[in-house]
Coordinates of N, CA and C in Angstrom, one line a residue:
D26 N 7.1 -14.0 11.4 CA 8.2 -14.4 10.5 C 8.7 -13.2 9.7
A27 N 9.9 -12.9 9.8 CA 10.5 -11.7 9.1 C 10.6 -12.0 7.6
N28 N 10.3 -13.2 7.2 CA 10.4 -13.5 5.7 C 9.0 -13.6 5.1
S29 N 8.1 -12.8 5.6 CA 6.7 -12.8 5.0 C 6.3 -11.4 4.8
E30 N 5.5 -11.2 3.8 CA 4.9 -9.9 3.4 C 4.1 -9.3 4.6
G31 N 3.4 -10.2 5.3 CA 2.6 -9.8 6.5 C 3.5 -9.1 7.6
H32 N 4.7 -9.6 7.7 CA 5.6 -9.0 8.8 C 5.8 -7.5 8.5
Y33 N 6.1 -7.2 7.2 CA 6.3 -5.8 6.8 C 5.1 -5.0 6.9
Q34 N 4.0 -5.6 6.5 CA 2.7 -4.9 6.6 C 2.4 -4.6 8.1
Q35 N 2.7 -5.5 9.0 CA 2.5 -5.2 10.4 C 3.4 -4.1 10.9
L36 N 4.6 -4.1 10.5 CA 5.6 -3.0 10.9 C 5.1 -1.6 10.4
L37 N 4.6 -1.6 9.2 CA 4.1 -0.3 8.7 C 2.8 0.1 9.4
Y38 N 2.0 -0.8 9.7 CA 0.8 -0.5 10.5 C 1.1 0.1 11.8
V39 N 2.1 -0.5 12.5 CA 2.5 -0.1 13.9 C 3.1 1.3 13.8
I40 N 3.9 1.5 12.8 CA 4.6 2.8 12.6 C 3.5 3.9 12.4
F41 N 2.6 3.7 11.4 CA 1.6 4.7 11.1 C 0.7 4.9 12.3
S42 N 0.3 3.9 13.0 CA -0.5 4.0 14.2 C 0.1 4.8 15.3
L43 N 1.4 4.6 15.5 CA 2.2 5.3 16.5 C 2.3 6.8 16.1
L44 N 2.2 7.1 14.9 CA 2.3 8.5 14.4 C 0.9 9.1 14.4
G45 N -0.1 8.4 14.9 CA -1.4 8.9 15.1 C -2.3 8.9 13.8
R46 N -1.9 8.1 12.8 CA -2.6 8.1 11.6 C -3.6 7.0 11.6
Y47 N -4.8 7.2 10.8 CA -5.8 6.2 10.7 C -5.3 5.3 9.5
V48 N -5.1 4.0 9.9 CA -4.6 3.0 8.9 C -5.4 1.8 9.0
D49 N -5.7 1.2 7.9 CA -6.5 -0.1 7.9 C -5.8 -1.1 7.0
V50 N -5.9 -2.4 7.3 CA -5.2 -3.4 6.5 C -6.2 -4.3 5.8
E51 N -5.7 -4.9 4.7 CA -6.5 -5.9 4.0 C -8.0 -5.3 3.7
V52 N -8.0 -4.2 3.1 CA -9.3 -3.5 2.8 C -9.9 -4.2 1.5
R53 N -11.1 -4.7 1.6 CA -11.7 -5.4 0.5 C -12.1 -4.4 -0.6
T54 N -11.9 -4.9 -1.8 CA -12.5 -4.2 -3.0 C -13.2 -5.2 -3.8
A55 N -13.8 -4.8 -4.9 CA -14.6 -5.8 -5.7 C -13.6 -6.8 -6.4
T56 N -12.4 -6.5 -6.5 CA -11.4 -7.4 -7.2 C -10.3 -7.9 -6.4
G57 N -10.3 -7.7 -5.1 CA -9.2 -8.2 -4.2 C -9.1 -7.4 -3.0
R58 N -7.9 -7.3 -2.4 CA -7.7 -6.6 -1.1 C -6.5 -5.7 -1.2
V59 N -6.7 -4.4 -0.8 CA -5.6 -3.5 -0.7 C -4.8 -3.8 0.6
D60 N -3.5 -4.0 0.5 CA -2.7 -4.3 1.6 C -2.9 -3.3 2.8
M61 N -2.9 -2.1 2.5 CA -3.1 -1.1 3.5 C -3.6 0.2 3.0
V62 N -4.5 0.9 3.7 CA -5.0 2.2 3.4 C -4.8 3.2 4.5
L63 N -4.1 4.2 4.2 CA -3.8 5.3 5.1 C -4.6 6.5 4.8
R64 N -5.4 7.0 5.7 CA -6.3 8.1 5.5 C -5.8 9.3 6.2
T65 N -5.6 10.4 5.5 CA -5.3 11.7 6.1 C -6.4 12.7 5.7
D66 N -6.3 13.9 6.2 CA -7.3 14.9 5.8 C -7.2 15.3 4.4
K67 N -6.0 15.2 3.8 CA -5.7 15.7 2.5 C -5.7 14.6 1.4
A68 N -5.5 13.3 1.7 CA -5.4 12.3 0.7 C -5.7 10.9 1.3
L69 N -5.9 9.9 0.4 CA -6.0 8.5 0.8 C -4.7 7.9 0.1
Y70 N -4.0 7.1 0.9 CA -2.8 6.4 0.4 C -3.1 4.9 0.3
L71 N -3.1 4.3 -0.8 CA -3.3 2.9 -1.0 C -1.9 2.2 -1.1
F72 N -1.6 1.3 -0.3 CA -0.3 0.6 -0.3 C -0.5 -0.8 -0.8
E73 N 0.4 -1.2 -1.7 CA 0.5 -2.6 -2.1 C 2.0 -3.0 -1.8
L74 N 2.1 -4.0 -1.0 CA 3.5 -4.5 -0.6 C 3.8 -5.8 -1.3
K75 N 5.1 -5.9 -1.6 CA 5.6 -7.1 -2.2 C 6.9 -7.5 -1.4
L76 N 7.2 -8.8 -1.4 CA 8.4 -9.3 -0.8 C 9.2 -10.0 -1.9
N77 N 10.4 -9.6 -2.1 CA 11.4 -10.2 -3.1 C 10.8 -10.1 -4.5
K78 N 10.1 -9.1 -4.8 CA 9.6 -9.0 -6.2 C 10.0 -7.6 -6.7
S79 N 9.1 -6.7 -6.9 CA 9.4 -5.3 -7.4 C 8.2 -4.4 -7.1
A80 N 8.6 -3.1 -6.9 CA 7.5 -2.1 -6.8 C 6.7 -2.1 -8.0
R81 N 7.3 -2.3 -9.2 CA 6.5 -2.3 -10.4 C 5.4 -3.4 -10.4
A82 N 5.8 -4.6 -9.9 CA 4.8 -5.7 -9.8 C 3.6 -5.3 -8.8
A83 N 4.0 -4.6 -7.8 CA 2.9 -4.1 -6.8 C 2.0 -3.1 -7.5
M84 N 2.6 -2.1 -8.2 CA 1.8 -1.1 -8.9 C 1.0 -1.7 -10.0
D85 N 1.6 -2.7 -10.7 CA 0.8 -3.3 -11.8 C -0.4 -4.1 -11.2
Q86 N -0.3 -4.7 -10.0 CA -1.4 -5.3 -9.4 C -2.5 -4.3 -9.0
M87 N -2.1 -3.2 -8.5 CA -3.1 -2.2 -8.1 C -3.8 -1.7 -9.3
D88 N -3.1 -1.5 -10.5 CA -3.7 -1.0 -11.7 C -4.6 -2.1 -12.3
R89 N -4.1 -3.3 -12.4 CA -4.8 -4.4 -13.0 C -6.2 -4.7 -12.3
K90 N -6.1 -4.6 -11.0 CA -7.3 -4.9 -10.2 C -8.1 -3.6 -9.8
D91 N -7.6 -2.5 -10.3 CA -8.2 -1.2 -10.1 C -8.7 -0.9 -8.7
Y92 N -7.8 -1.2 -7.7 CA -8.1 -1.0 -6.3 C -8.6 0.4 -6.0
A93 N -8.1 1.4 -6.7 CA -8.5 2.8 -6.3 C -10.0 3.1 -6.6
A94 N -10.6 2.3 -7.6 CA -12.0 2.6 -7.9 C -12.9 2.5 -6.7
R95 N -12.5 1.6 -5.7 CA -13.3 1.4 -4.5 C -13.5 2.7 -3.7
F96 N -12.5 3.6 -3.9 CA -12.5 4.9 -3.1 C -12.8 6.1 -3.9
A97 N -13.2 5.9 -5.2 CA -13.4 7.0 -6.1 C -14.4 8.0 -5.6
L98 N -15.4 7.7 -4.8 CA -16.4 8.6 -4.3 C -15.9 9.5 -3.2
D99 N -14.8 9.1 -2.6 CA -14.1 10.0 -1.6 C -13.6 11.2 -2.3
N100 N -13.7 12.4 -1.7 CA -13.3 13.6 -2.4 C -11.8 13.9 -2.3
R101 N -11.1 13.1 -1.5 CA -9.7 13.3 -1.4 C -8.9 12.7 -2.6
P102 N -7.8 13.2 -2.9 CA -6.9 12.6 -3.9 C -6.5 11.2 -3.5
I103 N -6.3 10.3 -4.4 CA -5.9 8.9 -4.1 C -4.5 8.8 -4.6
V104 N -3.6 8.3 -3.7 CA -2.2 8.1 -4.0 C -1.9 6.7 -3.9
K105 N -1.3 6.1 -4.9 CA -1.0 4.6 -4.9 C 0.5 4.5 -4.5
V106 N 0.8 3.7 -3.5 CA 2.2 3.5 -3.1 C 2.5 2.0 -3.2
A107 N 3.5 1.7 -4.0 CA 3.9 0.3 -4.2 C 5.3 0.2 -3.6
I108 N 5.5 -0.8 -2.7 CA 6.8 -1.0 -2.0 C 7.2 -2.4 -2.1
N109 N 8.5 -2.6 -2.4 CA 9.1 -4.0 -2.4 C 10.1 -4.1 -1.2
F110 N 10.0 -5.1 -0.4 CA 10.9 -5.4 0.6 C 11.8 -6.6 0.2
D111 N 13.0 -6.5 0.7 CA 14.0 -7.6 0.5 C 14.1 -8.4 1.8
A112 N 13.8 -9.7 1.8 CA 13.8 -10.5 3.0 C 15.2 -10.7 3.5
E113 N 16.2 -10.8 2.6 CA 17.5 -11.0 3.1 C 18.1 -9.7 3.7
Q114 N 17.9 -8.6 3.1 CA 18.4 -7.3 3.6 C 17.5 -6.7 4.7
H115 N 16.3 -7.2 4.8 CA 15.3 -6.6 5.7 C 15.1 -5.1 5.6
T116 N 14.9 -4.7 4.3 CA 14.8 -3.3 4.0 C 13.9 -3.1 2.7
I117 N 13.6 -1.9 2.5 CA 12.9 -1.5 1.2 C 13.9 -1.5 0.1
T118 N 13.7 -2.2 -1.0 CA 14.6 -2.1 -2.1 C 14.1 -1.2 -3.2
D119 N 12.8 -1.0 -3.4 CA 12.4 0.0 -4.3 C 10.9 0.3 -4.0
W120 N 10.5 1.4 -4.6 CA 9.1 1.9 -4.4 C 8.7 2.8 -5.5
K121 N 7.4 2.9 -5.7 CA 6.8 3.7 -6.7 C 5.6 4.4 -6.1
I122 N 5.4 5.7 -6.5 CA 4.3 6.5 -6.0 C 3.6 7.1 -7.2
E123 N 2.3 6.9 -7.3 CA 1.5 7.5 -8.4 C 0.2 8.0 -7.9
E124 N -0.3 9.2 -8.4 CA -1.6 9.6 -8.1 C -2.6 8.8 -9.0
Y125 N -3.7 8.5 -8.5 CA -4.7 7.8 -9.2 C -5.2 8.6 -10.4
G126 N -5.2 8.0 -11.6 CA -5.6 8.6 -12.8 C -4.4 9.2 -13.5
Q127 N -3.2 9.2 -12.9 CA -2.0 9.7 -13.6 C -1.0 8.6 -13.7
K128 N -0.1 8.6 -14.7 CA 1.0 7.6 -14.8 C 2.3 8.3 -14.9

């Protein structure tokens, strides 16, 4: 269903996988689940996706639940990526990117 957050999560998963990147979805943490984790040699990217909300709401959720703490022992920098999709326009309406530990 193109009107679900899961639809856009699957699209991103397929795109990153086709690009040869290691990506995992619904990664458990002590306080919830990260929608998607993309691992590269240089960084970990934590994605929180929202549908018809805002990138700020997604970033606030990552901060409130401290998803990045789950990956703190990894030596790579952690980058939080918050994305909002618009179901009517079928596109990204806004996004925020922050390095863990910085605002």
